[in-house]
Short mmCIF file of C-alpha atoms in Angstrom, two decimals:
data_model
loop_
_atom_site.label_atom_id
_atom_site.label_comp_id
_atom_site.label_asym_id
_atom_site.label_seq_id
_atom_site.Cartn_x
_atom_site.Cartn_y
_atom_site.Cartn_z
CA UNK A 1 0.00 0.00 0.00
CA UNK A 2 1.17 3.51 -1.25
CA UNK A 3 -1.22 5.50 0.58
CA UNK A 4 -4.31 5.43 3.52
CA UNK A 5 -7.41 7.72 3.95
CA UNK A 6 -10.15 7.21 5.81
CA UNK A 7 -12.41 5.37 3.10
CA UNK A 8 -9.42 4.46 0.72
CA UNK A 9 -6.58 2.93 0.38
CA UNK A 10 -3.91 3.23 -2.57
CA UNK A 11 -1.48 0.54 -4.12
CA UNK A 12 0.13 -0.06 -7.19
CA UNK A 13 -1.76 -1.88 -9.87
CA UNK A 14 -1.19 -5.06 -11.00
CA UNK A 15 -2.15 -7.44 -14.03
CA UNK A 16 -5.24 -9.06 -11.27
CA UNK A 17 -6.69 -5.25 -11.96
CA UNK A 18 -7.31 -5.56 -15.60
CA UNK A 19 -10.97 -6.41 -15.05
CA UNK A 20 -11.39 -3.19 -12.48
CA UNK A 21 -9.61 -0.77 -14.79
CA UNK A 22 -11.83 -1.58 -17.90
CA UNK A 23 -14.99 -0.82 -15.98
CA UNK A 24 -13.50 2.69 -15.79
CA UNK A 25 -11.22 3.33 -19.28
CA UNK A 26 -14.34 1.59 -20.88
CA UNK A 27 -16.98 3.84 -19.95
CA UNK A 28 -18.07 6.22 -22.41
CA UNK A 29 -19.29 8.53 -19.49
CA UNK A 30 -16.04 8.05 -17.35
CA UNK A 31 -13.45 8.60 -20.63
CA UNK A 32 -15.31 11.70 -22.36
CA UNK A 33 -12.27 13.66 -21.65
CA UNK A 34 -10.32 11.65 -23.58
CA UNK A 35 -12.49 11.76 -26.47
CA UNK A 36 -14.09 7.87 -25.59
CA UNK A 37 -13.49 4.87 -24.11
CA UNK A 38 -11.02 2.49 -24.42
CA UNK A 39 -10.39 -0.87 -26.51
CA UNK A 40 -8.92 -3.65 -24.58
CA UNK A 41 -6.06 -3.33 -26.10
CA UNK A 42 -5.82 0.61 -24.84
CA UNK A 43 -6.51 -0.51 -21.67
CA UNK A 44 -3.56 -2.98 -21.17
CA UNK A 45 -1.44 -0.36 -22.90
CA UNK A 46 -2.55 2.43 -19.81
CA UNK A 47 -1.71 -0.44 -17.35
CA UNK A 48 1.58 -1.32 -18.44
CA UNK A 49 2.51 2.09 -18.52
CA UNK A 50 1.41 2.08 -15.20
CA UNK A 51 3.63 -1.16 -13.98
CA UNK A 52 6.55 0.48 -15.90
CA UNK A 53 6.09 3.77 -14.28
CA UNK A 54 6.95 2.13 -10.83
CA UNK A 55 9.74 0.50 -11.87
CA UNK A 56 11.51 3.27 -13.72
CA UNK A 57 10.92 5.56 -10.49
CA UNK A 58 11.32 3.51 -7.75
CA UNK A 59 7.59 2.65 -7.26
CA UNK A 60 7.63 6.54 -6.27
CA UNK A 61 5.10 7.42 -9.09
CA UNK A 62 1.97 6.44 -11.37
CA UNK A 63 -1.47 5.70 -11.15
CA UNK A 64 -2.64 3.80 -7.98
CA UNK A 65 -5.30 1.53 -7.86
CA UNK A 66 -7.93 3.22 -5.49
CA UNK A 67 -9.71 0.41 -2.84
CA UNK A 68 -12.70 1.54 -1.25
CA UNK A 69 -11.85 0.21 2.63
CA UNK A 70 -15.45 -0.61 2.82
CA UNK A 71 -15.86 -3.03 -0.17
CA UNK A 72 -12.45 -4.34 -0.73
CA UNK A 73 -13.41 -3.17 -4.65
CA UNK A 74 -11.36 -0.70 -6.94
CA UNK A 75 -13.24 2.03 -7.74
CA UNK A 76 -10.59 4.16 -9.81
CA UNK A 77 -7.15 5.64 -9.89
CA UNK A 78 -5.22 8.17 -8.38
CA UNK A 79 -1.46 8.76 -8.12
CA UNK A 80 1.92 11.09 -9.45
CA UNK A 81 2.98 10.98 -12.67
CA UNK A 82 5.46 13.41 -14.50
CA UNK A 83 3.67 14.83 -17.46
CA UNK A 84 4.84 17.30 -20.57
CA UNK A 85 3.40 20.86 -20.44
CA UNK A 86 4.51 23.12 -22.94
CA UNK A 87 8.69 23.09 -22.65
CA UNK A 88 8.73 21.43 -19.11
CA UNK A 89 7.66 18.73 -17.09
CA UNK A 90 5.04 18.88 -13.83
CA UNK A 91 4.51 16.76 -11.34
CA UNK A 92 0.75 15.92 -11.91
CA UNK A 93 -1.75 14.15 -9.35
CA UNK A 94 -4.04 12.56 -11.83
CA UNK A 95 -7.20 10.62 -11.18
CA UNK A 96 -10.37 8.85 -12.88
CA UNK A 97 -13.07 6.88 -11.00
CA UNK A 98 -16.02 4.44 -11.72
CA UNK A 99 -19.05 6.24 -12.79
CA UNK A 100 -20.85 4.76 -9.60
CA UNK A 101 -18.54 6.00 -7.60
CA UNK A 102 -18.98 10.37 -8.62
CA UNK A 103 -20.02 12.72 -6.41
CA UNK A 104 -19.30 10.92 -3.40
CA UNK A 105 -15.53 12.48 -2.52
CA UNK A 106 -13.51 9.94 -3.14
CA UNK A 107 -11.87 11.51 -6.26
CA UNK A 108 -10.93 14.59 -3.62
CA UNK A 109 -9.50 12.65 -0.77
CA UNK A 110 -7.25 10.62 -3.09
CA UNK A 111 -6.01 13.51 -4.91
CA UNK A 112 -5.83 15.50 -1.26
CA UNK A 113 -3.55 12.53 -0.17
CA UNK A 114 -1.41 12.20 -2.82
CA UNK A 115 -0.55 16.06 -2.71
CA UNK A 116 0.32 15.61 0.76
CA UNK A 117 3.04 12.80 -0.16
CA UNK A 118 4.27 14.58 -2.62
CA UNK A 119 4.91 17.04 -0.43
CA UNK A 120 5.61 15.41 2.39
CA UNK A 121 7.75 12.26 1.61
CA UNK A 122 8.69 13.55 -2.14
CA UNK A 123 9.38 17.05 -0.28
CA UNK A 124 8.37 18.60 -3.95
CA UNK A 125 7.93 22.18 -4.04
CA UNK A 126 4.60 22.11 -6.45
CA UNK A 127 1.84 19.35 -7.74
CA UNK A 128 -0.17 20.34 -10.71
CA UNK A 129 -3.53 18.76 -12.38
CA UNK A 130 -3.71 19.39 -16.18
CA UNK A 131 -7.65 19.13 -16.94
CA UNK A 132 -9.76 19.52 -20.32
CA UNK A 133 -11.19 22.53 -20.59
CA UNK A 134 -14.46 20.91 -20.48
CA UNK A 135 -14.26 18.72 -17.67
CA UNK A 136 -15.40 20.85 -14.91
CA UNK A 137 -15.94 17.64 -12.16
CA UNK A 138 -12.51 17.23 -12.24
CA UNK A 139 -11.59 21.21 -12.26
CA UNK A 140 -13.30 21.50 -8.82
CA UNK A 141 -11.81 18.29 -7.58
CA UNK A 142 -8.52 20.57 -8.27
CA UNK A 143 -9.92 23.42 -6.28
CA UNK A 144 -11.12 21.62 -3.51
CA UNK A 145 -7.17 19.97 -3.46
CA UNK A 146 -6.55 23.34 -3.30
CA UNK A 147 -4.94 24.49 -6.90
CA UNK A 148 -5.73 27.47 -9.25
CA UNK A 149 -5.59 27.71 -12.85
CA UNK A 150 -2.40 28.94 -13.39
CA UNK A 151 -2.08 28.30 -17.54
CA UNK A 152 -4.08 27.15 -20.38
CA UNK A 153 -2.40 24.66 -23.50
CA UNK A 154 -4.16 22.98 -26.17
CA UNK A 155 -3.00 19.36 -26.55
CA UNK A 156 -2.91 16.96 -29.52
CA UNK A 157 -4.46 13.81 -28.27
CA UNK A 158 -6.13 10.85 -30.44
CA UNK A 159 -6.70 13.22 -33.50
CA UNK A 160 -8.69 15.95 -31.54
CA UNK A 161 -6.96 19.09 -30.27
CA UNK A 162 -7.97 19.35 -26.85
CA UNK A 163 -7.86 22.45 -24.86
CA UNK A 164 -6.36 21.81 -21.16
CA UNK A 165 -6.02 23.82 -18.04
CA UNK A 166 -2.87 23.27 -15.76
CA UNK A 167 -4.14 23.66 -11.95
CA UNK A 168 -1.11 24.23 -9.54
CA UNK A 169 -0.39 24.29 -5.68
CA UNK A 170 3.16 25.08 -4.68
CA UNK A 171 3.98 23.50 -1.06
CA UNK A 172 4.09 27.10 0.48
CA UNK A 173 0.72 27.96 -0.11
CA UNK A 174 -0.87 24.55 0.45
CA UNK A 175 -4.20 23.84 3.10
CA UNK A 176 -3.85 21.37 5.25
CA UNK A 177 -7.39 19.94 4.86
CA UNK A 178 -7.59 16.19 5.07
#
């Protein structure tokens, strides 16, 4: 286990997730920000980036499986992952959830916990969220994890140019609110 909240824990993925992670890359609801859901082949593609993310960094970074304490079931992803914007690279506390599982908070205390280890055990100076312009759910996710829009890029992504917004919190300004 990466991470602990009260209703969640966080690990690393692993191949036995497969079967969770389509129910969320394969929802046309969950994926609309990425312009539709995912084949299976897609899917395995987004985990094994995933596996090879914790290797390459020390199983410091990528997309955690997200356990709901209560159910033993994984209801989405959260985690670190370095990401492109413009001509640099941000640290970027990224995060999609089952359809079932909106409006509930989870999405918020995830991304609240992972900003607090990247702060506290990466001892990072800033996280960011880069969003789509049009996915406001997970713009106020960023404000509640308390970011602010800070830039705006649009990015080339399966044949659609897709405006984003990068959301940033620099460790000197951060809330504690967990």
């Amino acid at each position: 286990m990466i991470l602990e909240t009260k209703r969640l824990s966080l690990r690393e993925m692993t191949q036995n997730d497969f079967a969770s992670l389509c129910k969320i890359l394969q929802d046309e609801k969950v994926m609309y920000a990425y312009e539709g859901a995912f084949s299976n082949e897609e899917v395995q593609e987004w985990l094994d980036r995933q596996l090879s993310r914790y290797e390459s960094y020390g199983h410091r970074f990528g997309l955690w499986a997200v356990i709901l304490k209560e159910t033993g079931d994984m209801i989405g992803q959260c985690g670190l992952t370095i990401q492109p914007w413009k001509d640099r690279k941000v640290l970027e506390i990224g995060y999609l959830f089952r359809q079932d599982c909106w409006h509930k908070g989870y999405a918020t205390e995830a991304a609240k916990a992972c900003k607090e280890y990247a702060f506290t055990t990466l001892h990072v100076d800033e996280v960011c969220s880069i969003i789509r312009d049009t996915n406001l759910p997970s713009q106020r996710v960023a404000l509640r994890n308390g970011m602010k829009s800070v830039d705006t890029w649009t990015k080339h992504y399966r044949g659609v140019d897709m405006p984003h917004v990068l959301f940033c919190v620099k460790q000197s300004n951060r809330k504690e609110v967990l």
